[in-house]
Amino acid sequence: MILDEIRIKPQVALGLPMPQDLRLLKITRALSDQPGDRRRLEEWAIWANIAPRTLSRRFVAETGFSFTEWRQRVRMLRALELLASGRSVTAIALDLGYDNASAFIALFRRMFGVTPGRYAPLMC
């Protein structure tokens, strides 16, 4: 029965494409190091010396994801690491910049098809 569940479970591509533009690369490296950073796109644009609209357009062109989607993916990849280390779901949610565990759990479920609490035992 478990094998049937695994076969019908949707596959999630976990790749995280990086941009070529040095300004965008600066942002993605900073977010990869600190995925819980709560700065908005406009604040990142100022920090990297790029216009917000240019940042938005180039992000999609170079990564295939909007800025928000890319940030969600980097957070979910870090969440997988933290779940594997045994951290609690609430602690992970707060570390990754979510206001509460519910928002984190909802995104995790949308991306992986299960809640983080149910995903963690599968990692063992």
JSON list of N, CA and C in Angstrom, two decimals, residues 3-47:
[
{"chain": "A", "resi": 3, "resn": "LEU", "atom": "N", "xyz": [3.83, 1.60, -1.26]},
{"chain": "A", "resi": 3, "resn": "LEU", "atom": "CA", "xyz": [4.40, 1.77, -2.60]},
{"chain": "A", "resi": 3, "resn": "LEU", "atom": "C", "xyz": [3.39, 2.39, -3.56]},
{"chain": "A", "resi": 4, "resn": "ASP", "atom": "N", "xyz": [2.11, 2.01, -3.44]},
{"chain": "A", "resi": 4, "resn": "ASP", "atom": "CA", "xyz": [1.08, 2.62, -4.27]},
{"chain": "A", "resi": 4, "resn": "ASP", "atom": "C", "xyz": [0.97, 4.11, -3.98]},
{"chain": "A", "resi": 5, "resn": "GLU", "atom": "N", "xyz": [1.01, 4.48, -2.70]},
{"chain": "A", "resi": 5, "resn": "GLU", "atom": "CA", "xyz": [0.94, 5.89, -2.31]},
{"chain": "A", "resi": 5, "resn": "GLU", "atom": "C", "xyz": [2.11, 6.67, -2.91]},
{"chain": "A", "resi": 6, "resn": "ILE", "atom": "N", "xyz": [3.29, 6.09, -2.86]},
{"chain": "A", "resi": 6, "resn": "ILE", "atom": "CA", "xyz": [4.48, 6.76, -3.39]},
{"chain": "A", "resi": 6, "resn": "ILE", "atom": "C", "xyz": [4.35, 6.95, -4.90]},
{"chain": "A", "resi": 7, "resn": "ARG", "atom": "N", "xyz": [3.85, 5.92, -5.59]},
{"chain": "A", "resi": 7, "resn": "ARG", "atom": "CA", "xyz": [3.71, 6.00, -7.05]},
{"chain": "A", "resi": 7, "resn": "ARG", "atom": "C", "xyz": [2.74, 7.08, -7.49]},
{"chain": "A", "resi": 8, "resn": "ILE", "atom": "N", "xyz": [1.64, 7.28, -6.75]},
{"chain": "A", "resi": 8, "resn": "ILE", "atom": "CA", "xyz": [0.64, 8.25, -7.19]},
{"chain": "A", "resi": 8, "resn": "ILE", "atom": "C", "xyz": [0.90, 9.65, -6.63]},
{"chain": "A", "resi": 9, "resn": "LYS", "atom": "N", "xyz": [1.85, 9.78, -5.74]},
{"chain": "A", "resi": 9, "resn": "LYS", "atom": "CA", "xyz": [2.18, 11.08, -5.17]},
{"chain": "A", "resi": 9, "resn": "LYS", "atom": "C", "xyz": [2.79, 11.97, -6.25]},
{"chain": "A", "resi": 10, "resn": "PRO", "atom": "N", "xyz": [2.35, 13.23, -6.36]},
{"chain": "A", "resi": 10, "resn": "PRO", "atom": "CA", "xyz": [2.92, 14.12, -7.37]},
{"chain": "A", "resi": 10, "resn": "PRO", "atom": "C", "xyz": [4.41, 14.36, -7.11]},
{"chain": "A", "resi": 11, "resn": "GLN", "atom": "N", "xyz": [5.17, 14.41, -8.17]},
{"chain": "A", "resi": 11, "resn": "GLN", "atom": "CA", "xyz": [6.61, 14.65, -8.07]},
{"chain": "A", "resi": 11, "resn": "GLN", "atom": "C", "xyz": [6.85, 16.15, -7.93]},
{"chain": "A", "resi": 12, "resn": "VAL", "atom": "N", "xyz": [7.77, 16.52, -7.06]},
{"chain": "A", "resi": 12, "resn": "VAL", "atom": "CA", "xyz": [8.12, 17.92, -6.87]},
{"chain": "A", "resi": 12, "resn": "VAL", "atom": "C", "xyz": [9.56, 18.11, -7.30]},
{"chain": "A", "resi": 13, "resn": "ALA", "atom": "N", "xyz": [9.78, 18.99, -8.26]},
{"chain": "A", "resi": 13, "resn": "ALA", "atom": "CA", "xyz": [11.14, 19.32, -8.67]},
{"chain": "A", "resi": 13, "resn": "ALA", "atom": "C", "xyz": [11.73, 20.25, -7.63]},
{"chain": "A", "resi": 14, "resn": "LEU", "atom": "N", "xyz": [12.87, 19.86, -7.07]},
{"chain": "A", "resi": 14, "resn": "LEU", "atom": "CA", "xyz": [13.44, 20.63, -5.99]},
{"chain": "A", "resi": 14, "resn": "LEU", "atom": "C", "xyz": [14.59, 21.53, -6.43]},
{"chain": "A", "resi": 15, "resn": "GLY", "atom": "N", "xyz": [14.81, 21.64, -7.72]},
{"chain": "A", "resi": 15, "resn": "GLY", "atom": "CA", "xyz": [15.88, 22.50, -8.19]},
{"chain": "A", "resi": 15, "resn": "GLY", "atom": "C", "xyz": [15.63, 23.96, -7.87]},
{"chain": "A", "resi": 16, "resn": "LEU", "atom": "N", "xyz": [16.69, 24.71, -7.74]},
{"chain": "A", "resi": 16, "resn": "LEU", "atom": "CA", "xyz": [16.59, 26.13, -7.45]},
{"chain": "A", "resi": 16, "resn": "LEU", "atom": "C", "xyz": [17.52, 26.86, -8.41]},
{"chain": "A", "resi": 17, "resn": "PRO", "atom": "N", "xyz": [16.98, 27.28, -9.57]},
{"chain": "A", "resi": 17, "resn": "PRO", "atom": "CA", "xyz": [17.83, 27.94, -10.55]},
{"chain": "A", "resi": 17, "resn": "PRO", "atom": "C", "xyz": [18.35, 29.28, -10.04]},
{"chain": "A", "resi": 18, "resn": "MET", "atom": "N", "xyz": [19.60, 29.56, -10.35]},
{"chain": "A", "resi": 18, "resn": "MET", "atom": "CA", "xyz": [20.22, 30.81, -9.94]},
{"chain": "A", "resi": 18, "resn": "MET", "atom": "C", "xyz": [20.33, 31.73, -11.15]},
{"chain": "A", "resi": 19, "resn": "PRO", "atom": "N", "xyz": [20.13, 33.03, -10.93]},
{"chain": "A", "resi": 19, "resn": "PRO", "atom": "CA", "xyz": [20.23, 33.98, -12.04]},
{"chain": "A", "resi": 19, "resn": "PRO", "atom": "C", "xyz": [21.68, 34.25, -12.42]},
{"chain": "A", "resi": 20, "resn": "GLN", "atom": "N", "xyz": [21.87, 34.85, -13.59]},
{"chain": "A", "resi": 20, "resn": "GLN", "atom": "CA", "xyz": [23.20, 35.24, -14.04]},
{"chain": "A", "resi": 20, "resn": "GLN", "atom": "C", "xyz": [23.51, 36.69, -13.69]},
{"chain": "A", "resi": 21, "resn": "ASP", "atom": "N", "xyz": [22.49, 37.55, -13.71]},
{"chain": "A", "resi": 21, "resn": "ASP", "atom": "CA", "xyz": [22.66, 38.96, -13.40]},
{"chain": "A", "resi": 21, "resn": "ASP", "atom": "C", "xyz": [23.28, 39.09, -12.01]},
{"chain": "A", "resi": 22, "resn": "LEU", "atom": "N", "xyz": [24.37, 39.81, -11.91]},
{"chain": "A", "resi": 22, "resn": "LEU", "atom": "CA", "xyz": [25.10, 39.90, -10.64]},
{"chain": "A", "resi": 22, "resn": "LEU", "atom": "C", "xyz": [24.27, 40.52, -9.52]},
{"chain": "A", "resi": 23, "resn": "ARG", "atom": "N", "xyz": [23.39, 41.45, -9.86]},
{"chain": "A", "resi": 23, "resn": "ARG", "atom": "CA", "xyz": [22.54, 42.07, -8.84]},
{"chain": "A", "resi": 23, "resn": "ARG", "atom": "C", "xyz": [21.54, 41.05, -8.29]},
{"chain": "A", "resi": 24, "resn": "LEU", "atom": "N", "xyz": [20.95, 40.27, -9.18]},
{"chain": "A", "resi": 24, "resn": "LEU", "atom": "CA", "xyz": [20.02, 39.23, -8.74]},
{"chain": "A", "resi": 24, "resn": "LEU", "atom": "C", "xyz": [20.75, 38.12, -7.99]},
{"chain": "A", "resi": 25, "resn": "LEU", "atom": "N", "xyz": [21.94, 37.81, -8.46]},
{"chain": "A", "resi": 25, "resn": "LEU", "atom": "CA", "xyz": [22.74, 36.78, -7.80]},
{"chain": "A", "resi": 25, "resn": "LEU", "atom": "C", "xyz": [23.08, 37.20, -6.37]},
{"chain": "A", "resi": 26, "resn": "LYS", "atom": "N", "xyz": [23.36, 38.47, -6.19]},
{"chain": "A", "resi": 26, "resn": "LYS", "atom": "CA", "xyz": [23.63, 39.00, -4.84]},
{"chain": "A", "resi": 26, "resn": "LYS", "atom": "C", "xyz": [22.42, 38.76, -3.93]},
{"chain": "A", "resi": 27, "resn": "ILE", "atom": "N", "xyz": [21.24, 39.01, -4.47]},
{"chain": "A", "resi": 27, "resn": "ILE", "atom": "CA", "xyz": [20.00, 38.82, -3.69]},
{"chain": "A", "resi": 27, "resn": "ILE", "atom": "C", "xyz": [19.77, 37.35, -3.39]},
{"chain": "A", "resi": 28, "resn": "THR", "atom": "N", "xyz": [19.91, 36.49, -4.40]},
{"chain": "A", "resi": 28, "resn": "THR", "atom": "CA", "xyz": [19.64, 35.06, -4.20]},
{"chain": "A", "resi": 28, "resn": "THR", "atom": "C", "xyz": [20.64, 34.43, -3.24]},
{"chain": "A", "resi": 29, "resn": "ARG", "atom": "N", "xyz": [21.87, 34.87, -3.28]},
{"chain": "A", "resi": 29, "resn": "ARG", "atom": "CA", "xyz": [22.86, 34.35, -2.33]},
{"chain": "A", "resi": 29, "resn": "ARG", "atom": "C", "xyz": [22.52, 34.76, -0.90]},
{"chain": "A", "resi": 30, "resn": "ALA", "atom": "N", "xyz": [22.10, 36.02, -0.74]},
{"chain": "A", "resi": 30, "resn": "ALA", "atom": "CA", "xyz": [21.72, 36.50, 0.59]},
{"chain": "A", "resi": 30, "resn": "ALA", "atom": "C", "xyz": [20.50, 35.73, 1.11]},
{"chain": "A", "resi": 31, "resn": "LEU", "atom": "N", "xyz": [19.52, 35.50, 0.24]},
{"chain": "A", "resi": 31, "resn": "LEU", "atom": "CA", "xyz": [18.34, 34.75, 0.65]},
{"chain": "A", "resi": 31, "resn": "LEU", "atom": "C", "xyz": [18.66, 33.28, 0.90]},
{"chain": "A", "resi": 32, "resn": "SER", "atom": "N", "xyz": [19.58, 32.73, 0.15]},
{"chain": "A", "resi": 32, "resn": "SER", "atom": "CA", "xyz": [19.97, 31.34, 0.39]},
{"chain": "A", "resi": 32, "resn": "SER", "atom": "C", "xyz": [20.65, 31.20, 1.76]},
{"chain": "A", "resi": 33, "resn": "ASP", "atom": "N", "xyz": [21.43, 32.21, 2.12]},
{"chain": "A", "resi": 33, "resn": "ASP", "atom": "CA", "xyz": [22.09, 32.20, 3.43]},
{"chain": "A", "resi": 33, "resn": "ASP", "atom": "C", "xyz": [21.12, 32.45, 4.57]},
{"chain": "A", "resi": 34, "resn": "GLN", "atom": "N", "xyz": [20.14, 33.33, 4.33]},
{"chain": "A", "resi": 34, "resn": "GLN", "atom": "CA", "xyz": [19.18, 33.72, 5.36]},
{"chain": "A", "resi": 34, "resn": "GLN", "atom": "C", "xyz": [17.76, 33.71, 4.78]},
{"chain": "A", "resi": 35, "resn": "PRO", "atom": "N", "xyz": [17.17, 32.53, 4.54]},
{"chain": "A", "resi": 35, "resn": "PRO", "atom": "CA", "xyz": [15.85, 32.48, 3.91]},
{"chain": "A", "resi": 35, "resn": "PRO", "atom": "C", "xyz": [14.74, 33.13, 4.73]},
{"chain": "A", "resi": 36, "resn": "GLY", "atom": "N", "xyz": [14.97, 33.38, 5.99]},
{"chain": "A", "resi": 36, "resn": "GLY", "atom": "CA", "xyz": [13.97, 34.02, 6.83]},
{"chain": "A", "resi": 36, "resn": "GLY", "atom": "C", "xyz": [13.97, 35.54, 6.74]},
{"chain": "A", "resi": 37, "resn": "ASP", "atom": "N", "xyz": [14.88, 36.09, 5.94]},
{"chain": "A", "resi": 37, "resn": "ASP", "atom": "CA", "xyz": [14.93, 37.55, 5.77]},
{"chain": "A", "resi": 37, "resn": "ASP", "atom": "C", "xyz": [13.60, 38.04, 5.23]},
{"chain": "A", "resi": 38, "resn": "ARG", "atom": "N", "xyz": [12.99, 39.00, 5.89]},
{"chain": "A", "resi": 38, "resn": "ARG", "atom": "CA", "xyz": [11.63, 39.43, 5.56]},
{"chain": "A", "resi": 38, "resn": "ARG", "atom": "C", "xyz": [11.57, 40.66, 4.63]},
{"chain": "A", "resi": 39, "resn": "ARG", "atom": "N", "xyz": [12.70, 41.10, 4.12]},
{"chain": "A", "resi": 39, "resn": "ARG", "atom": "CA", "xyz": [12.66, 42.27, 3.25]},
{"chain": "A", "resi": 39, "resn": "ARG", "atom": "C", "xyz": [11.75, 42.04, 2.06]},
{"chain": "A", "resi": 40, "resn": "ARG", "atom": "N", "xyz": [11.02, 43.08, 1.70]},
{"chain": "A", "resi": 40, "resn": "ARG", "atom": "CA", "xyz": [10.14, 43.02, 0.53]},
{"chain": "A", "resi": 40, "resn": "ARG", "atom": "C", "xyz": [10.97, 43.22, -0.74]},
{"chain": "A", "resi": 41, "resn": "LEU", "atom": "N", "xyz": [10.38, 42.88, -1.87]},
{"chain": "A", "resi": 41, "resn": "LEU", "atom": "CA", "xyz": [11.06, 43.01, -3.15]},
{"chain": "A", "resi": 41, "resn": "LEU", "atom": "C", "xyz": [11.64, 44.41, -3.33]},
{"chain": "A", "resi": 42, "resn": "GLU", "atom": "N", "xyz": [10.88, 45.44, -2.98]},
{"chain": "A", "resi": 42, "resn": "GLU", "atom": "CA", "xyz": [11.34, 46.82, -3.15]},
{"chain": "A", "resi": 42, "resn": "GLU", "atom": "C", "xyz": [12.60, 47.09, -2.30]},
{"chain": "A", "resi": 43, "resn": "GLU", "atom": "N", "xyz": [12.64, 46.52, -1.12]},
{"chain": "A", "resi": 43, "resn": "GLU", "atom": "CA", "xyz": [13.81, 46.70, -0.26]},
{"chain": "A", "resi": 43, "resn": "GLU", "atom": "C", "xyz": [15.02, 45.96, -0.81]},
{"chain": "A", "resi": 44, "resn": "TRP", "atom": "N", "xyz": [14.79, 44.77, -1.35]},
{"chain": "A", "resi": 44, "resn": "TRP", "atom": "CA", "xyz": [15.88, 44.04, -1.99]},
{"chain": "A", "resi": 44, "resn": "TRP", "atom": "C", "xyz": [16.40, 44.80, -3.20]},
{"chain": "A", "resi": 45, "resn": "ALA", "atom": "N", "xyz": [15.49, 45.40, -3.95]},
{"chain": "A", "resi": 45, "resn": "ALA", "atom": "CA", "xyz": [15.89, 46.15, -5.14]},
{"chain": "A", "resi": 45, "resn": "ALA", "atom": "C", "xyz": [16.81, 47.31, -4.76]},
{"chain": "A", "resi": 46, "resn": "ILE", "atom": "N", "xyz": [16.45, 48.04, -3.72]},
{"chain": "A", "resi": 46, "resn": "ILE", "atom": "CA", "xyz": [17.29, 49.14, -3.26]},
{"chain": "A", "resi": 46, "resn": "ILE", "atom": "C", "xyz": [18.65, 48.61, -2.82]},
{"chain": "A", "resi": 47, "resn": "TRP", "atom": "N", "xyz": [18.64, 47.52, -2.06]},
{"chain": "A", "resi": 47, "resn": "TRP", "atom": "CA", "xyz": [19.88, 46.92, -1.55]},
{"chain": "A", "resi": 47, "resn": "TRP", "atom": "C", "xyz": [20.81, 46.50, -2.68]}
]
